[in-house]
Tab-separated table of N, CA and C in Angstrom:
chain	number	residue	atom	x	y	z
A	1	UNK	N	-5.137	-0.596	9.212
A	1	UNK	CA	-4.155	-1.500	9.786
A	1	UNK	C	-3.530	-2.375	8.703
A	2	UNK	N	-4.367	-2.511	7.528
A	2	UNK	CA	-3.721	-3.959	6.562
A	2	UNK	C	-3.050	-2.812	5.834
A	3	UNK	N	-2.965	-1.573	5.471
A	3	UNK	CA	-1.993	-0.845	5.211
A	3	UNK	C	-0.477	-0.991	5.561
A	4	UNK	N	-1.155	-0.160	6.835
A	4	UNK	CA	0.137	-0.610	7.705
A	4	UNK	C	1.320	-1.872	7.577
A	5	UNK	N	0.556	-3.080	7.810
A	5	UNK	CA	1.407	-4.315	7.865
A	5	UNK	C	2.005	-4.603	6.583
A	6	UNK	N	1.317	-4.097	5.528
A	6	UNK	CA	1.781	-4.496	4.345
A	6	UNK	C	2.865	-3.311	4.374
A	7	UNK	N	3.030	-2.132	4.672
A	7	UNK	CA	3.718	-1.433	4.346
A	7	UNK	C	5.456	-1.875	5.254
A	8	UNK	N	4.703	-2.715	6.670
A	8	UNK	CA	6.026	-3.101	7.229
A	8	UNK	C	6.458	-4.125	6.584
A	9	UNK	N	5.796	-4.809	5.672
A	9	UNK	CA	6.274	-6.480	5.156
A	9	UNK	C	7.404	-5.898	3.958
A	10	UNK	N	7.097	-4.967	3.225
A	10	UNK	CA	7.816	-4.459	2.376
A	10	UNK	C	9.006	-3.697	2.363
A	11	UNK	N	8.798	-3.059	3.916
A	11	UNK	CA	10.276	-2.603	4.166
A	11	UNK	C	11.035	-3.259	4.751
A	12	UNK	N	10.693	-4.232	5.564
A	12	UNK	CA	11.333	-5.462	6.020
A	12	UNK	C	12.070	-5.748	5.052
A	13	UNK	N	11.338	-6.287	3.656
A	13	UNK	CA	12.231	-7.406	2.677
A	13	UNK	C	13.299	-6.044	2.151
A	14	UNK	N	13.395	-5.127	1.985
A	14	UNK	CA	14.373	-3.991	1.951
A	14	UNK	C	15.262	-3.646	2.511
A	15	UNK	N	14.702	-3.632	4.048
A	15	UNK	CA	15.910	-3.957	5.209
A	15	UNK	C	16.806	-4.868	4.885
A	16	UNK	N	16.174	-6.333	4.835
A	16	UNK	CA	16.597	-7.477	5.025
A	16	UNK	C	17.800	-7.803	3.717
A	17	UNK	N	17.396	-7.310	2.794
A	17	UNK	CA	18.038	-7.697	1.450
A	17	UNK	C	18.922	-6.171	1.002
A	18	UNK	N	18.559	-5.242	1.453
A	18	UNK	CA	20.110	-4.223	0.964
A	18	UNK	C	20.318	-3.725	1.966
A	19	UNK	N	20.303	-3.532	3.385
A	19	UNK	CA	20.358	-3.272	4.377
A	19	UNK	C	20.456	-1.424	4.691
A	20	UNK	N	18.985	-1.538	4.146
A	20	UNK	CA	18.758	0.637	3.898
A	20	UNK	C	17.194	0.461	3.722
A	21	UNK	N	16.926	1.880	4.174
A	21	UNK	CA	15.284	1.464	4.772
A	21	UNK	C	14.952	2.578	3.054
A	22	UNK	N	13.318	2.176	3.002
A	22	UNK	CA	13.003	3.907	2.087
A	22	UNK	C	11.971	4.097	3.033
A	23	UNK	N	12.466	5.542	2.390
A	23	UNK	CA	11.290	6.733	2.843
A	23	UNK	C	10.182	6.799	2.996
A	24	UNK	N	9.799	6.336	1.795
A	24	UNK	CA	8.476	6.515	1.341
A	24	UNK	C	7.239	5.443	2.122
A	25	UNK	N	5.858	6.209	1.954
A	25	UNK	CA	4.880	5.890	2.739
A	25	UNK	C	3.871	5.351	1.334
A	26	UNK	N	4.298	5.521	0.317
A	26	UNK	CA	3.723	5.034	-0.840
A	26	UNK	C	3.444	3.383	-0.978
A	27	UNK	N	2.228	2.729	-0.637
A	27	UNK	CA	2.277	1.311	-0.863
A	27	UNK	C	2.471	0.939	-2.005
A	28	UNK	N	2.582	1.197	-2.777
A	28	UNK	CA	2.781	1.191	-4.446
A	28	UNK	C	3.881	1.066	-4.807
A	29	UNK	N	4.142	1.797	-4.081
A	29	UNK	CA	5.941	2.415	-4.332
A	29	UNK	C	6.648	1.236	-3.470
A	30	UNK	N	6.206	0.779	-2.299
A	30	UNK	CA	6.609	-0.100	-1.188
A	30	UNK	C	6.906	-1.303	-2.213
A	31	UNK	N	6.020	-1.544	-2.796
A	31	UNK	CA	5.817	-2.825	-3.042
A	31	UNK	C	6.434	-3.397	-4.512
A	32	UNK	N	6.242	-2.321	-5.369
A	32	UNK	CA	7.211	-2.445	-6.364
A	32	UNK	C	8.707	-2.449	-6.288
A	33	UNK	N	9.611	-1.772	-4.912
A	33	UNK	CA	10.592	-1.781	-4.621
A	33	UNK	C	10.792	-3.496	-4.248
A	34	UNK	N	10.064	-3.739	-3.229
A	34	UNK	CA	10.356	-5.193	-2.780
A	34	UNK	C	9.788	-6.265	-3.611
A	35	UNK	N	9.222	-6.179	-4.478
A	35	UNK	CA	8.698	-7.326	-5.153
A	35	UNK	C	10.300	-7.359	-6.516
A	36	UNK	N	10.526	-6.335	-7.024
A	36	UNK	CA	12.072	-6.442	-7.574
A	36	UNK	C	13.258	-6.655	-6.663
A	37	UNK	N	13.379	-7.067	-5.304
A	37	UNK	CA	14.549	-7.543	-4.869
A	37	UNK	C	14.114	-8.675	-4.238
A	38	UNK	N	12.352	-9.174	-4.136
A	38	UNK	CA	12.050	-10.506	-3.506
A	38	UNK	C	11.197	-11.439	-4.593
A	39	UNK	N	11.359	-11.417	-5.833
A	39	UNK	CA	10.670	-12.082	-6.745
A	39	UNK	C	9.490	-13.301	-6.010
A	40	UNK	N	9.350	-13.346	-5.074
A	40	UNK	CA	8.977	-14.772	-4.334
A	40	UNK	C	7.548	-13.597	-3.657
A	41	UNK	N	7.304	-12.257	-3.845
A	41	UNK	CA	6.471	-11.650	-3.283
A	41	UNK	C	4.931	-11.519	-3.890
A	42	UNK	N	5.822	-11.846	-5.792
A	42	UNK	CA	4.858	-10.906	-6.660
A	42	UNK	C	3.405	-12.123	-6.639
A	43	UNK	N	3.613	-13.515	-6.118
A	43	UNK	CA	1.902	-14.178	-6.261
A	43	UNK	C	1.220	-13.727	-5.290
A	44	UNK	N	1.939	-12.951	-4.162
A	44	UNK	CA	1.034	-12.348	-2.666
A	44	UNK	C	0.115	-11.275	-3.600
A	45	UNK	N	0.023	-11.257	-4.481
A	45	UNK	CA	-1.071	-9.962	-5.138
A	45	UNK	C	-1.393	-10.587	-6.066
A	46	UNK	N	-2.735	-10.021	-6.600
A	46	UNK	CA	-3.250	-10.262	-7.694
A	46	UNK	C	-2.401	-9.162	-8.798
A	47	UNK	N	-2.598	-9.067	-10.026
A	47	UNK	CA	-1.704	-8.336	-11.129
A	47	UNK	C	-2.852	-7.422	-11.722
A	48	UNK	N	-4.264	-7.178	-11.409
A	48	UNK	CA	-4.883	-6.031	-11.646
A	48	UNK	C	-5.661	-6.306	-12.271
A	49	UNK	N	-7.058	-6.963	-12.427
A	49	UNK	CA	-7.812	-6.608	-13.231
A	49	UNK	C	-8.342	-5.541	-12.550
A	50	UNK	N	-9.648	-4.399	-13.788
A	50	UNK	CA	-9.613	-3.133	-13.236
A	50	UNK	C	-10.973	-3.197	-12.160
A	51	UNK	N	-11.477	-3.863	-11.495
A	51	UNK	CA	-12.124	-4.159	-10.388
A	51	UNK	C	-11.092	-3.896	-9.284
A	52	UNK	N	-9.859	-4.806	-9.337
A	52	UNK	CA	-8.784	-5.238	-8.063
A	52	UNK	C	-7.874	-3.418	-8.144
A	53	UNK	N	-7.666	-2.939	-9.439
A	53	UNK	CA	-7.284	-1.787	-9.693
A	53	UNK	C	-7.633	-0.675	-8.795
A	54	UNK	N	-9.098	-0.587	-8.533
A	54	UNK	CA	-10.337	0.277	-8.662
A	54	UNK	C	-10.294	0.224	-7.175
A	55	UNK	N	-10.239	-1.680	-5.868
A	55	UNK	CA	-10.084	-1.513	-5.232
A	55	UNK	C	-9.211	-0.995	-3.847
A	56	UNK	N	-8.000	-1.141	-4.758
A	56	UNK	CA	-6.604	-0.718	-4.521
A	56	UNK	C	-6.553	0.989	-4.472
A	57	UNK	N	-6.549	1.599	-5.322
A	57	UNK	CA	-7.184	2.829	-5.577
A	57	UNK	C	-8.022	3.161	-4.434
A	58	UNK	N	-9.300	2.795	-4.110
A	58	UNK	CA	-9.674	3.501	-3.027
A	58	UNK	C	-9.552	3.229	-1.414
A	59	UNK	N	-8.435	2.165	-1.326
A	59	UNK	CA	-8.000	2.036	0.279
A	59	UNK	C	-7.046	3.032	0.179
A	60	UNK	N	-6.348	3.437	-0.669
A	60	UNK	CA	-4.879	4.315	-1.302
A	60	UNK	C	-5.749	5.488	-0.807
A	61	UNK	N	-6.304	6.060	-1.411
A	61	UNK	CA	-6.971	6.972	-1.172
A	61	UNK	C	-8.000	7.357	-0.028
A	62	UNK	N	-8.512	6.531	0.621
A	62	UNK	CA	-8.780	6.462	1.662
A	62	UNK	C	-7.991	6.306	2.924
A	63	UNK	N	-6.670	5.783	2.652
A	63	UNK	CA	-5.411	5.795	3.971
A	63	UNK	C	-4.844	7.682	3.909
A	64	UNK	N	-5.021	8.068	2.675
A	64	UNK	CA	-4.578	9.526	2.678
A	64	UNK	C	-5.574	10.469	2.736
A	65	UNK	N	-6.922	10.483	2.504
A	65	UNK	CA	-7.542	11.322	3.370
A	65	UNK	C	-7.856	11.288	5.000
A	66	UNK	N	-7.814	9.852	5.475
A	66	UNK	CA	-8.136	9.616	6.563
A	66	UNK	C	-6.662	10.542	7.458
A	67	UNK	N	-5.502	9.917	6.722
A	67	UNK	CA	-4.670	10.693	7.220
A	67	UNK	C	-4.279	12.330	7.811
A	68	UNK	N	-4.491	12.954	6.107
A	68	UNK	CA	-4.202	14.223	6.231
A	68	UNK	C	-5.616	14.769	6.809
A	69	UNK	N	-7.136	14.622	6.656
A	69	UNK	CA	-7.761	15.133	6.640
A	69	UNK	C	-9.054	14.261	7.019
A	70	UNK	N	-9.334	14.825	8.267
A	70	UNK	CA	-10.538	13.971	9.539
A	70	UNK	C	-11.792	13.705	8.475
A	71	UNK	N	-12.220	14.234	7.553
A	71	UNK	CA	-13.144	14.254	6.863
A	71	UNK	C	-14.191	13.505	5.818
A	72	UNK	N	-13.002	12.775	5.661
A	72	UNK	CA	-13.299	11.418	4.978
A	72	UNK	C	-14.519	10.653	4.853
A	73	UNK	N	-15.167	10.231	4.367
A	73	UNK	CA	-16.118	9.493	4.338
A	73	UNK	C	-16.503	8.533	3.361
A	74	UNK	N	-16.813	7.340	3.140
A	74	UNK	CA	-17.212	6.400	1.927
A	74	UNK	C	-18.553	5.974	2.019
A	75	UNK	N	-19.090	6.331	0.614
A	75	UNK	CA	-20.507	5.754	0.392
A	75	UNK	C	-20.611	4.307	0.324
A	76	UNK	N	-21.784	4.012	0.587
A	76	UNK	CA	-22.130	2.542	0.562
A	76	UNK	C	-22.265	2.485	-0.949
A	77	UNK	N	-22.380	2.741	-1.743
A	77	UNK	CA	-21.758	2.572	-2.945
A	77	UNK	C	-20.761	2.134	-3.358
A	78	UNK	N	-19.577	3.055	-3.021
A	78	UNK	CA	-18.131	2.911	-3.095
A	78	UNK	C	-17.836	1.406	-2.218
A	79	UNK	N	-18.353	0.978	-1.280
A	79	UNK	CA	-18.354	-0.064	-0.406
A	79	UNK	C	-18.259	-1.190	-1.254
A	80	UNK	N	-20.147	-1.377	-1.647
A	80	UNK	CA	-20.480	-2.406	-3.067
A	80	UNK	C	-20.107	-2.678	-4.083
């Protein structure tokens, strides 16, 4: 779900500011688009150390297996 919303917050400010949606389902991609036409976005994130990297990375990856493929699963490892 925090996918999701973030992915609508980003096309919103896209809507809102060139009035044309994108395509893409890429949060990465979402967010680098709108953080260059909403400069006022980029303190809503941290800038990456490779912990925040690492965690980013596996919700990313976890929104696209869950997606394409029922199978998914995360260790309590990966959790910790």
């Amino acid at each position: 779900m925090l996918d999701h919303t973030c992915g609508h917050l980003y096309r919103c400010v896209s809507w809102s500011l060139t009035l044309r949606g994108l395509r893409t389902q890429a949060l990465d991609q979402l967010r680098e688009v709108a953080e260059g036409l909403g400069a006022r976005l980029m303190p809503a994130r941290s800038r990456g150390t490779p912990f925040e990297c690492g965690v980013f990375g596996c919700i990313r990856r976890a929104y696209v297996e869950v997606r394409y493929g029922h199978r998914y699963r995360i260790t309590s490892e990966e959790l910790a």
